[in-house]
């Protein structure tokens, strides 16, 4: 497969994944303050569908095409790539935490506040800035 096509698909997957990681915790914010059953159940459906239909497949595509691009680009020994991968692993762990929060809401056992989810919502932005800076600047670490 042509390198530019690999990178293009990777970037599209990253955009879809990041969009879901920006929106899902925002749903948690509103879900945490919802008191009526109908609204609560609607958030459960929205969160589950966003996670399963967009977030999870785009994360998998990001990993598959990103690792393939790294193989083709021969980045395995670059220190900036190691740092980037560390941030992507942390972002994947964050993604897993989102899945855990969805289950907590489904079981009606949420104990976190609106403020917690507002702060939690900022984490992917910080990681994205670090990842993009490493990819574009390729610093020698």
mmCIF file of N, CA and C in Angstrom:
data_model
loop_
_atom_site.group_PDB
_atom_site.id
_atom_site.type_symbol
_atom_site.label_atom_id
_atom_site.label_comp_id
_atom_site.label_asym_id
_atom_site.label_seq_id
_atom_site.Cartn_x
_atom_site.Cartn_y
_atom_site.Cartn_z
ATOM 1 N N UNK A 1 0.849 -1.178 0.000
ATOM 2 C CA UNK A 1 0.000 0.000 0.000
ATOM 3 C C UNK A 1 0.898 1.245 0.000
ATOM 4 N N UNK A 2 0.530 2.244 -0.743
ATOM 5 C CA UNK A 2 1.329 3.460 -0.862
ATOM 6 C C UNK A 2 1.391 4.199 0.482
ATOM 7 N N UNK A 3 2.567 4.707 0.798
ATOM 8 C CA UNK A 3 2.818 5.368 2.079
ATOM 9 C C UNK A 3 1.854 6.536 2.331
ATOM 10 N N UNK A 4 1.624 7.379 1.328
ATOM 11 C CA UNK A 4 0.723 8.524 1.516
ATOM 12 C C UNK A 4 -0.708 8.094 1.799
ATOM 13 N N UNK A 5 -1.122 6.983 1.218
ATOM 14 C CA UNK A 5 -2.459 6.454 1.497
ATOM 15 C C UNK A 5 -2.539 5.948 2.937
ATOM 16 N N UNK A 6 -1.501 5.268 3.389
ATOM 17 C CA UNK A 6 -1.443 4.776 4.772
ATOM 18 C C UNK A 6 -1.561 5.947 5.742
ATOM 19 N N UNK A 7 -0.759 6.984 5.509
ATOM 20 C CA UNK A 7 -0.774 8.163 6.377
ATOM 21 C C UNK A 7 -2.139 8.839 6.334
ATOM 22 N N UNK A 8 -2.738 8.928 5.158
ATOM 23 C CA UNK A 8 -4.053 9.563 5.027
ATOM 24 C C UNK A 8 -5.111 8.822 5.824
ATOM 25 N N UNK A 9 -5.138 7.512 5.704
ATOM 26 C CA UNK A 9 -6.113 6.716 6.460
ATOM 27 C C UNK A 9 -5.852 6.841 7.955
ATOM 28 N N UNK A 10 -4.583 6.847 8.336
ATOM 29 C CA UNK A 10 -4.217 7.021 9.743
ATOM 30 C C UNK A 10 -4.739 8.358 10.275
ATOM 31 N N UNK A 11 -4.531 9.421 9.543
ATOM 32 C CA UNK A 11 -4.979 10.749 9.979
ATOM 33 C C UNK A 11 -6.497 10.802 10.087
ATOM 34 N N UNK A 12 -7.209 10.211 9.133
ATOM 35 C CA UNK A 12 -8.678 10.178 9.191
ATOM 36 C C UNK A 12 -9.136 9.413 10.437
ATOM 37 N N UNK A 13 -8.496 8.291 10.719
ATOM 38 C CA UNK A 13 -8.843 7.507 11.912
ATOM 39 C C UNK A 13 -8.558 8.291 13.185
ATOM 40 N N UNK A 14 -7.427 9.001 13.214
ATOM 41 C CA UNK A 14 -7.082 9.815 14.383
ATOM 42 C C UNK A 14 -8.133 10.900 14.603
ATOM 43 N N UNK A 15 -8.558 11.557 13.536
ATOM 44 C CA UNK A 15 -9.571 12.612 13.663
ATOM 45 C C UNK A 15 -10.870 12.040 14.223
ATOM 46 N N UNK A 16 -11.303 10.895 13.707
ATOM 47 C CA UNK A 16 -12.533 10.270 14.203
ATOM 48 C C UNK A 16 -12.383 9.870 15.672
ATOM 49 N N UNK A 17 -11.237 9.289 16.014
ATOM 50 C CA UNK A 17 -11.004 8.855 17.396
ATOM 51 C C UNK A 17 -10.982 10.047 18.344
ATOM 52 N N UNK A 18 -10.239 11.076 17.966
ATOM 53 C CA UNK A 18 -10.146 12.243 18.834
ATOM 54 C C UNK A 18 -11.499 12.947 18.977
ATOM 55 N N UNK A 19 -12.255 13.015 17.905
ATOM 56 C CA UNK A 19 -13.586 13.622 17.985
ATOM 57 C C UNK A 19 -14.440 12.894 19.008
ATOM 58 N N UNK A 20 -14.379 11.574 18.980
ATOM 59 C CA UNK A 20 -15.166 10.800 19.946
ATOM 60 C C UNK A 20 -14.651 11.000 21.369
ATOM 61 N N UNK A 21 -13.330 11.136 21.514
ATOM 62 C CA UNK A 21 -12.765 11.340 22.854
ATOM 63 C C UNK A 21 -12.997 12.760 23.377
ATOM 64 N N UNK A 22 -13.288 13.684 22.494
ATOM 65 C CA UNK A 22 -13.667 15.025 22.940
ATOM 66 C C UNK A 22 -15.145 15.053 23.346
ATOM 67 N N UNK A 23 -15.971 14.296 22.634
ATOM 68 C CA UNK A 23 -17.417 14.360 22.856
ATOM 69 C C UNK A 23 -17.900 13.431 23.966
ATOM 70 N N UNK A 24 -17.341 12.237 24.062
ATOM 71 C CA UNK A 24 -17.797 11.265 25.046
ATOM 72 C C UNK A 24 -17.713 11.777 26.486
ATOM 73 N N UNK A 25 -16.592 12.334 26.919
ATOM 74 C CA UNK A 25 -16.541 12.859 28.288
ATOM 75 C C UNK A 25 -17.483 14.061 28.493
ATOM 76 N N UNK A 26 -17.769 14.788 27.421
ATOM 77 C CA UNK A 26 -18.744 15.883 27.509
ATOM 78 C C UNK A 26 -20.124 15.302 27.813
ATOM 79 N N UNK A 27 -20.428 14.157 27.198
ATOM 80 C CA UNK A 27 -21.682 13.475 27.534
ATOM 81 C C UNK A 27 -21.698 13.058 29.001
ATOM 82 N N UNK A 28 -20.545 12.621 29.518
ATOM 83 C CA UNK A 28 -20.462 12.250 30.936
ATOM 84 C C UNK A 28 -20.788 13.444 31.833
ATOM 85 N N UNK A 29 -20.334 14.627 31.447
ATOM 86 C CA UNK A 29 -20.618 15.846 32.222
ATOM 87 C C UNK A 29 -22.123 16.009 32.371
ATOM 88 N N UNK A 30 -22.826 15.970 31.253
ATOM 89 C CA UNK A 30 -24.275 16.174 31.280
ATOM 90 C C UNK A 30 -24.996 14.987 31.908
ATOM 91 N N UNK A 31 -24.466 13.798 31.694
ATOM 92 C CA UNK A 31 -25.067 12.595 32.275
ATOM 93 C C UNK A 31 -25.000 12.650 33.797
ATOM 94 N N UNK A 32 -23.893 13.150 34.322
ATOM 95 C CA UNK A 32 -23.697 13.176 35.778
ATOM 96 C C UNK A 32 -24.672 14.116 36.484
ATOM 97 N N UNK A 33 -25.261 15.074 35.756
ATOM 98 C CA UNK A 33 -26.200 15.999 36.394
ATOM 99 C C UNK A 33 -27.660 15.723 36.016
ATOM 100 N N UNK A 34 -27.881 14.699 35.190
ATOM 101 C CA UNK A 34 -29.235 14.351 34.767
ATOM 102 C C UNK A 34 -29.932 13.564 35.875
ATOM 103 N N UNK A 35 -31.133 13.991 36.200
ATOM 104 C CA UNK A 35 -31.882 13.355 37.291
ATOM 105 C C UNK A 35 -33.046 12.497 36.799
ATOM 106 N N UNK A 36 -33.642 12.844 35.643
ATOM 107 C CA UNK A 36 -34.813 12.092 35.197
ATOM 108 C C UNK A 36 -34.399 10.805 34.477
ATOM 109 N N UNK A 37 -35.221 9.769 34.619
ATOM 110 C CA UNK A 37 -34.921 8.445 34.071
ATOM 111 C C UNK A 37 -34.809 8.468 32.551
ATOM 112 N N UNK A 38 -35.702 9.156 31.876
ATOM 113 C CA UNK A 38 -35.687 9.201 30.422
ATOM 114 C C UNK A 38 -34.375 9.816 29.908
ATOM 115 N N UNK A 39 -33.971 10.947 30.492
ATOM 116 C CA UNK A 39 -32.714 11.592 30.107
ATOM 117 C C UNK A 39 -31.513 10.719 30.423
ATOM 118 N N UNK A 40 -31.535 10.092 31.599
ATOM 119 C CA UNK A 40 -30.436 9.232 32.013
ATOM 120 C C UNK A 40 -30.262 8.073 31.031
ATOM 121 N N UNK A 41 -31.393 7.432 30.686
ATOM 122 C CA UNK A 41 -31.345 6.301 29.752
ATOM 123 C C UNK A 41 -30.911 6.733 28.352
ATOM 124 N N UNK A 42 -31.302 7.930 27.947
ATOM 125 C CA UNK A 42 -30.884 8.449 26.642
ATOM 126 C C UNK A 42 -29.366 8.630 26.595
ATOM 127 N N UNK A 43 -28.782 9.156 27.671
ATOM 128 C CA UNK A 43 -27.320 9.307 27.715
ATOM 129 C C UNK A 43 -26.621 7.951 27.663
ATOM 130 N N UNK A 44 -27.176 6.945 28.318
ATOM 131 C CA UNK A 44 -26.597 5.599 28.273
ATOM 132 C C UNK A 44 -26.523 5.120 26.821
ATOM 133 N N UNK A 45 -27.612 5.293 26.092
ATOM 134 C CA UNK A 45 -27.661 4.877 24.679
ATOM 135 C C UNK A 45 -26.663 5.665 23.843
ATOM 136 N N UNK A 46 -26.626 6.979 24.012
ATOM 137 C CA UNK A 46 -25.716 7.826 23.230
ATOM 138 C C UNK A 46 -24.260 7.448 23.489
ATOM 139 N N UNK A 47 -23.900 7.272 24.752
ATOM 140 C CA UNK A 47 -22.519 6.949 25.111
ATOM 141 C C UNK A 47 -22.117 5.580 24.555
ATOM 142 N N UNK A 48 -22.985 4.606 24.719
ATOM 143 C CA UNK A 48 -22.684 3.249 24.249
ATOM 144 C C UNK A 48 -22.490 3.231 22.731
ATOM 145 N N UNK A 49 -23.384 3.889 22.015
ATOM 146 C CA UNK A 49 -23.281 3.900 20.553
ATOM 147 C C UNK A 49 -22.039 4.651 20.079
ATOM 148 N N UNK A 50 -21.750 5.793 20.682
ATOM 149 C CA UNK A 50 -20.556 6.551 20.302
ATOM 150 C C UNK A 50 -19.304 5.709 20.525
ATOM 151 N N UNK A 51 -19.253 5.025 21.645
ATOM 152 C CA UNK A 51 -18.083 4.217 21.983
ATOM 153 C C UNK A 51 -17.929 3.034 21.019
ATOM 154 N N UNK A 52 -19.005 2.294 20.805
ATOM 155 C CA UNK A 52 -18.927 1.066 20.005
ATOM 156 C C UNK A 52 -18.869 1.310 18.506
ATOM 157 N N UNK A 53 -19.553 2.337 18.012
ATOM 158 C CA UNK A 53 -19.670 2.534 16.571
ATOM 159 C C UNK A 53 -18.570 3.444 16.020
ATOM 160 N N UNK A 54 -18.135 4.422 16.806
ATOM 161 C CA UNK A 54 -17.135 5.373 16.306
ATOM 162 C C UNK A 54 -15.809 5.244 17.049
ATOM 163 N N UNK A 55 -15.853 5.341 18.359
ATOM 164 C CA UNK A 55 -14.624 5.445 19.138
ATOM 165 C C UNK A 55 -13.744 4.194 19.043
ATOM 166 N N UNK A 56 -14.312 3.046 19.309
ATOM 167 C CA UNK A 56 -13.518 1.814 19.305
ATOM 168 C C UNK A 56 -12.972 1.464 17.919
ATOM 169 N N UNK A 57 -13.808 1.469 16.857
ATOM 170 C CA UNK A 57 -13.249 1.170 15.531
ATOM 171 C C UNK A 57 -12.190 2.179 15.073
ATOM 172 N N UNK A 58 -12.389 3.460 15.378
ATOM 173 C CA UNK A 58 -11.402 4.454 14.949
ATOM 174 C C UNK A 58 -10.103 4.327 15.743
ATOM 175 N N UNK A 59 -10.187 3.905 17.012
ATOM 176 C CA UNK A 59 -8.961 3.675 17.780
ATOM 177 C C UNK A 59 -8.191 2.503 17.173
ATOM 178 N N UNK A 60 -8.891 1.449 16.839
ATOM 179 C CA UNK A 60 -8.237 0.284 16.234
ATOM 180 C C UNK A 60 -7.597 0.658 14.901
ATOM 181 N N UNK A 61 -8.312 1.398 14.069
ATOM 182 C CA UNK A 61 -7.753 1.833 12.781
ATOM 183 C C UNK A 61 -6.546 2.748 12.984
ATOM 184 N N UNK A 62 -6.608 3.620 13.985
ATOM 185 C CA UNK A 62 -5.472 4.496 14.294
ATOM 186 C C UNK A 62 -4.240 3.661 14.606
ATOM 187 N N UNK A 63 -4.396 2.662 15.451
ATOM 188 C CA UNK A 63 -3.281 1.800 15.826
ATOM 189 C C UNK A 63 -2.753 1.005 14.623
ATOM 190 N N UNK A 64 -3.660 0.384 13.882
ATOM 191 C CA UNK A 64 -3.240 -0.474 12.762
ATOM 192 C C UNK A 64 -2.476 0.338 11.714
ATOM 193 N N UNK A 65 -3.075 1.442 11.270
ATOM 194 C CA UNK A 65 -2.433 2.227 10.214
ATOM 195 C C UNK A 65 -1.238 3.023 10.741
ATOM 196 N N UNK A 66 -1.273 3.402 12.016
ATOM 197 C CA UNK A 66 -0.132 4.092 12.608
ATOM 198 C C UNK A 66 1.082 3.188 12.723
ATOM 199 N N UNK A 67 0.863 1.962 13.180
ATOM 200 C CA UNK A 67 1.977 1.017 13.282
ATOM 201 C C UNK A 67 2.488 0.620 11.904
ATOM 202 N N UNK A 68 1.580 0.489 10.955
ATOM 203 C CA UNK A 68 1.997 0.180 9.577
ATOM 204 C C UNK A 68 2.829 1.327 9.000
ATOM 205 N N UNK A 69 2.406 2.566 9.260
ATOM 206 C CA UNK A 69 3.166 3.737 8.791
ATOM 207 C C UNK A 69 4.538 3.775 9.451
ATOM 208 N N UNK A 70 4.595 3.417 10.728
ATOM 209 C CA UNK A 70 5.881 3.393 11.436
ATOM 210 C C UNK A 70 6.813 2.340 10.841
ATOM 211 N N UNK A 71 6.236 1.212 10.456
ATOM 212 C CA UNK A 71 7.024 0.153 9.836
ATOM 213 C C UNK A 71 7.566 0.612 8.487
ATOM 214 N N UNK A 72 6.683 1.165 7.662
ATOM 215 C CA UNK A 72 7.093 1.631 6.330
ATOM 216 C C UNK A 72 8.064 2.808 6.452
ATOM 217 N N UNK A 73 7.806 3.703 7.385
ATOM 218 C CA UNK A 73 8.661 4.879 7.569
ATOM 219 C C UNK A 73 9.937 4.601 8.347
ATOM 220 N N UNK A 74 10.051 3.377 8.890
ATOM 221 C CA UNK A 74 11.229 2.970 9.652
ATOM 222 C C UNK A 74 11.518 3.916 10.822
ATOM 223 N N UNK A 75 10.504 4.138 11.637
ATOM 224 C CA UNK A 75 10.638 5.056 12.775
ATOM 225 C C UNK A 75 10.959 4.350 14.086
ATOM 226 N N UNK A 76 11.093 3.048 14.079
ATOM 227 C CA UNK A 76 11.190 2.276 15.320
ATOM 228 C C UNK A 76 12.317 2.714 16.245
ATOM 229 N N UNK A 77 13.378 3.275 15.704
ATOM 230 C CA UNK A 77 14.523 3.634 16.545
ATOM 231 C C UNK A 77 14.560 5.116 16.899
ATOM 232 N N UNK A 78 13.611 5.893 16.410
ATOM 233 C CA UNK A 78 13.588 7.334 16.682
ATOM 234 C C UNK A 78 13.005 7.593 18.074
ATOM 235 N N UNK A 79 13.713 8.385 18.846
ATOM 236 C CA UNK A 79 13.272 8.672 20.218
ATOM 237 C C UNK A 79 11.964 9.456 20.254
ATOM 238 N N UNK A 80 11.753 10.348 19.289
ATOM 239 C CA UNK A 80 10.489 11.090 19.253
ATOM 240 C C UNK A 80 9.333 10.117 19.060
ATOM 241 N N UNK A 81 9.557 9.031 18.299
ATOM 242 C CA UNK A 81 8.514 8.039 18.070
ATOM 243 C C UNK A 81 8.201 7.286 19.355
ATOM 244 N N UNK A 82 9.214 6.978 20.139
ATOM 245 C CA UNK A 82 8.996 6.301 21.422
ATOM 246 C C UNK A 82 8.157 7.185 22.346
ATOM 247 N N UNK A 83 8.487 8.483 22.384
ATOM 248 C CA UNK A 83 7.726 9.412 23.218
ATOM 249 C C UNK A 83 6.278 9.518 22.725
ATOM 250 N N UNK A 84 6.119 9.584 21.421
ATOM 251 C CA UNK A 84 4.771 9.640 20.842
ATOM 252 C C UNK A 84 3.991 8.392 21.214
ATOM 253 N N UNK A 85 4.610 7.234 21.085
ATOM 254 C CA UNK A 85 3.921 5.980 21.406
ATOM 255 C C UNK A 85 3.510 5.933 22.873
ATOM 256 N N UNK A 86 4.332 6.473 23.743
ATOM 257 C CA UNK A 86 3.966 6.531 25.159
ATOM 258 C C UNK A 86 2.680 7.348 25.336
ATOM 259 N N UNK A 87 2.601 8.491 24.665
ATOM 260 C CA UNK A 87 1.403 9.319 24.761
ATOM 261 C C UNK A 87 0.190 8.626 24.137
ATOM 262 N N UNK A 88 0.383 7.898 23.053
ATOM 263 C CA UNK A 88 -0.725 7.171 22.422
ATOM 264 C C UNK A 88 -1.190 6.030 23.332
ATOM 265 N N UNK A 89 -0.271 5.391 24.023
ATOM 266 C CA UNK A 89 -0.647 4.343 24.984
ATOM 267 C C UNK A 89 -1.470 4.949 26.115
ATOM 268 N N UNK A 90 -1.050 6.103 26.614
ATOM 269 C CA UNK A 90 -1.816 6.792 27.662
ATOM 270 C C UNK A 90 -3.201 7.171 27.138
ATOM 271 N N UNK A 91 -3.267 7.649 25.898
ATOM 272 C CA UNK A 91 -4.550 7.999 25.292
ATOM 273 C C UNK A 91 -5.434 6.751 25.160
ATOM 274 N N UNK A 92 -4.848 5.626 24.832
ATOM 275 C CA UNK A 92 -5.609 4.374 24.745
ATOM 276 C C UNK A 92 -6.118 3.946 26.121
ATOM 277 N N UNK A 93 -5.330 4.174 27.146
ATOM 278 C CA UNK A 93 -5.776 3.890 28.513
ATOM 279 C C UNK A 93 -6.934 4.815 28.893
ATOM 280 N N UNK A 94 -6.847 6.058 28.493
ATOM 281 C CA UNK A 94 -7.934 7.020 28.706
ATOM 282 C C UNK A 94 -9.203 6.508 28.021
ATOM 283 N N UNK A 95 -9.044 6.025 26.797
ATOM 284 C CA UNK A 95 -10.168 5.454 26.051
ATOM 285 C C UNK A 95 -10.798 4.304 26.847
ATOM 286 N N UNK A 96 -9.965 3.456 27.401
ATOM 287 C CA UNK A 96 -10.457 2.357 28.229
ATOM 288 C C UNK A 96 -11.198 2.849 29.460
ATOM 289 N N UNK A 97 -10.710 3.932 30.065
ATOM 290 C CA UNK A 97 -11.409 4.515 31.208
ATOM 291 C C UNK A 97 -12.787 5.021 30.800
ATOM 292 N N UNK A 98 -12.893 5.586 29.606
ATOM 293 C CA UNK A 98 -14.201 6.027 29.109
ATOM 294 C C UNK A 98 -15.155 4.838 29.036
ATOM 295 N N UNK A 99 -14.675 3.707 28.542
ATOM 296 C CA UNK A 99 -15.496 2.505 28.494
ATOM 297 C C UNK A 99 -15.933 2.067 29.879
ATOM 298 N N UNK A 100 -15.042 2.206 30.831
ATOM 299 C CA UNK A 100 -15.363 1.855 32.225
ATOM 300 C C UNK A 100 -16.432 2.793 32.779
ATOM 301 N N UNK A 101 -16.313 4.098 32.485
ATOM 302 C CA UNK A 101 -17.315 5.057 32.963
ATOM 303 C C UNK A 101 -18.684 4.783 32.341
ATOM 304 N N UNK A 102 -18.704 4.350 31.083
ATOM 305 C CA UNK A 102 -19.973 3.995 30.441
ATOM 306 C C UNK A 102 -20.649 2.872 31.221
ATOM 307 N N UNK A 103 -19.887 1.848 31.604
ATOM 308 C CA UNK A 103 -20.445 0.735 32.374
ATOM 309 C C UNK A 103 -20.919 1.206 33.753
ATOM 310 N N UNK A 104 -20.181 2.115 34.361
ATOM 311 C CA UNK A 104 -20.581 2.646 35.666
ATOM 312 C C UNK A 104 -21.920 3.371 35.550
ATOM 313 N N UNK A 105 -22.068 4.188 34.505
ATOM 314 C CA UNK A 105 -23.347 4.870 34.295
ATOM 315 C C UNK A 105 -24.458 3.857 34.009
ATOM 316 N N UNK A 106 -24.177 2.843 33.200
ATOM 317 C CA UNK A 106 -25.187 1.826 32.876
ATOM 318 C C UNK A 106 -25.677 1.106 34.132
ATOM 319 N N UNK A 107 -24.759 0.883 35.063
ATOM 320 C CA UNK A 107 -25.105 0.215 36.316
ATOM 321 C C UNK A 107 -25.640 1.184 37.364
ATOM 322 N N UNK A 108 -25.757 2.467 36.967
ATOM 323 C CA UNK A 108 -26.266 3.529 37.842
ATOM 324 C C UNK A 108 -25.452 3.643 39.134
ATOM 325 N N UNK A 109 -24.128 3.556 38.983
ATOM 326 C CA UNK A 109 -23.231 3.615 40.132
ATOM 327 C C UNK A 109 -22.226 4.754 40.030
ATOM 328 N N UNK A 110 -22.551 5.782 39.261
ATOM 329 C CA UNK A 110 -21.627 6.911 39.127
ATOM 330 C C UNK A 110 -21.486 7.642 40.453
ATOM 331 N N UNK A 111 -20.249 7.889 40.859
ATOM 332 C CA UNK A 111 -19.989 8.661 42.081
ATOM 333 C C UNK A 111 -19.195 9.926 41.782
ATOM 334 N N UNK A 112 -18.868 10.149 40.510
ATOM 335 C CA UNK A 112 -18.063 11.312 40.140
ATOM 336 C C UNK A 112 -18.954 12.514 39.847
ATOM 337 N N UNK A 113 -18.404 13.676 40.134
ATOM 338 C CA UNK A 113 -19.148 14.923 39.965
ATOM 339 C C UNK A 113 -19.024 15.459 38.539
ATOM 340 N N UNK A 114 -19.853 16.423 38.255
ATOM 341 C CA UNK A 114 -19.773 17.148 36.982
ATOM 342 C C UNK A 114 -18.381 17.747 36.818
ATOM 343 N N UNK A 115 -17.825 18.316 37.876
ATOM 344 C CA UNK A 115 -16.491 18.931 37.826
ATOM 345 C C UNK A 115 -15.411 17.893 37.464
ATOM 346 N N UNK A 116 -15.518 16.702 38.048
ATOM 347 C CA UNK A 116 -14.569 15.639 37.730
ATOM 348 C C UNK A 116 -14.552 15.376 36.221
ATOM 349 N N UNK A 117 -15.755 15.226 35.650
ATOM 350 C CA UNK A 117 -15.832 14.926 34.217
ATOM 351 C C UNK A 117 -15.389 16.113 33.362
ATOM 352 N N UNK A 118 -15.594 17.323 33.838
ATOM 353 C CA UNK A 118 -15.100 18.495 33.102
ATOM 354 C C UNK A 118 -13.570 18.485 33.043
ATOM 355 N N UNK A 119 -12.936 18.136 34.145
ATOM 356 C CA UNK A 119 -11.463 18.048 34.170
ATOM 357 C C UNK A 119 -10.985 16.840 33.360
ATOM 358 N N UNK A 120 -11.689 15.729 33.495
ATOM 359 C CA UNK A 120 -11.357 14.517 32.748
ATOM 360 C C UNK A 120 -11.419 14.781 31.241
ATOM 361 N N UNK A 121 -12.320 15.631 30.833
ATOM 362 C CA UNK A 121 -12.526 15.983 29.427
ATOM 363 C C UNK A 121 -11.320 16.711 28.819
ATOM 364 N N UNK A 122 -10.467 17.278 29.629
ATOM 365 C CA UNK A 122 -9.314 18.040 29.126
ATOM 366 C C UNK A 122 -8.115 17.158 28.792
ATOM 367 N N UNK A 123 -8.071 15.965 29.313
ATOM 368 C CA UNK A 123 -6.906 15.088 29.141
ATOM 369 C C UNK A 123 -6.586 14.794 27.672
ATOM 370 N N UNK A 124 -7.570 14.438 26.832
ATOM 371 C CA UNK A 124 -7.194 14.135 25.441
ATOM 372 C C UNK A 124 -6.624 15.334 24.682
ATOM 373 N N UNK A 125 -7.049 16.531 25.039
ATOM 374 C CA UNK A 125 -6.502 17.725 24.383
ATOM 375 C C UNK A 125 -5.018 17.862 24.688
ATOM 376 N N UNK A 126 -4.664 17.683 25.928
ATOM 377 C CA UNK A 126 -3.260 17.799 26.347
ATOM 378 C C UNK A 126 -2.416 16.730 25.644
ATOM 379 N N UNK A 127 -2.930 15.502 25.605
ATOM 380 C CA UNK A 127 -2.194 14.421 24.938
ATOM 381 C C UNK A 127 -2.077 14.680 23.444
ATOM 382 N N UNK A 128 -3.143 15.167 22.826
ATOM 383 C CA UNK A 128 -3.110 15.456 21.391
ATOM 384 C C UNK A 128 -2.056 16.509 21.063
ATOM 385 N N UNK A 129 -1.964 17.552 21.867
ATOM 386 C CA UNK A 129 -0.948 18.593 21.633
ATOM 387 C C UNK A 129 0.448 17.974 21.667
ATOM 388 N N UNK A 130 0.710 17.145 22.661
ATOM 389 C CA UNK A 130 2.020 16.496 22.757
ATOM 390 C C UNK A 130 2.308 15.586 21.570
ATOM 391 N N UNK A 131 1.315 14.814 21.159
ATOM 392 C CA UNK A 131 1.493 13.888 20.034
ATOM 393 C C UNK A 131 1.774 14.652 18.746
ATOM 394 N N UNK A 132 0.993 15.673 18.471
ATOM 395 C CA UNK A 132 1.174 16.442 17.231
ATOM 396 C C UNK A 132 2.532 17.139 17.227
ATOM 397 N N UNK A 133 2.924 17.705 18.350
ATOM 398 C CA UNK A 133 4.225 18.388 18.424
ATOM 399 C C UNK A 133 5.369 17.407 18.164
ATOM 400 N N UNK A 134 5.284 16.224 18.722
ATOM 401 C CA UNK A 134 6.328 15.220 18.504
ATOM 402 C C UNK A 134 6.389 14.790 17.038
ATOM 403 N N UNK A 135 5.230 14.590 16.419
ATOM 404 C CA UNK A 135 5.195 14.138 15.031
ATOM 405 C C UNK A 135 5.710 15.209 14.088
ATOM 406 N N UNK A 136 5.297 16.432 14.298
ATOM 407 C CA UNK A 136 5.673 17.505 13.370
ATOM 408 C C UNK A 136 7.101 18.000 13.595
ATOM 409 N N UNK A 137 7.543 18.091 14.839
ATOM 410 C CA UNK A 137 8.871 18.628 15.122
ATOM 411 C C UNK A 137 9.958 17.552 15.121
ATOM 412 N N UNK A 138 9.572 16.320 15.417
ATOM 413 C CA UNK A 138 10.516 15.201 15.483
ATOM 414 C C UNK A 138 11.792 15.581 16.240
ATOM 415 N N UNK A 139 11.644 16.023 17.481
ATOM 416 C CA UNK A 139 12.838 16.441 18.231
ATOM 417 C C UNK A 139 13.766 15.272 18.536
ATOM 418 N N UNK A 140 15.026 15.561 18.620
ATOM 419 C CA UNK A 140 15.979 14.518 19.025
ATOM 420 C C UNK A 140 16.021 14.540 20.555
ATOM 421 N N UNK A 141 15.466 13.556 21.153
ATOM 422 C CA UNK A 141 15.344 13.502 22.624
ATOM 423 C C UNK A 141 16.534 12.818 23.232
#
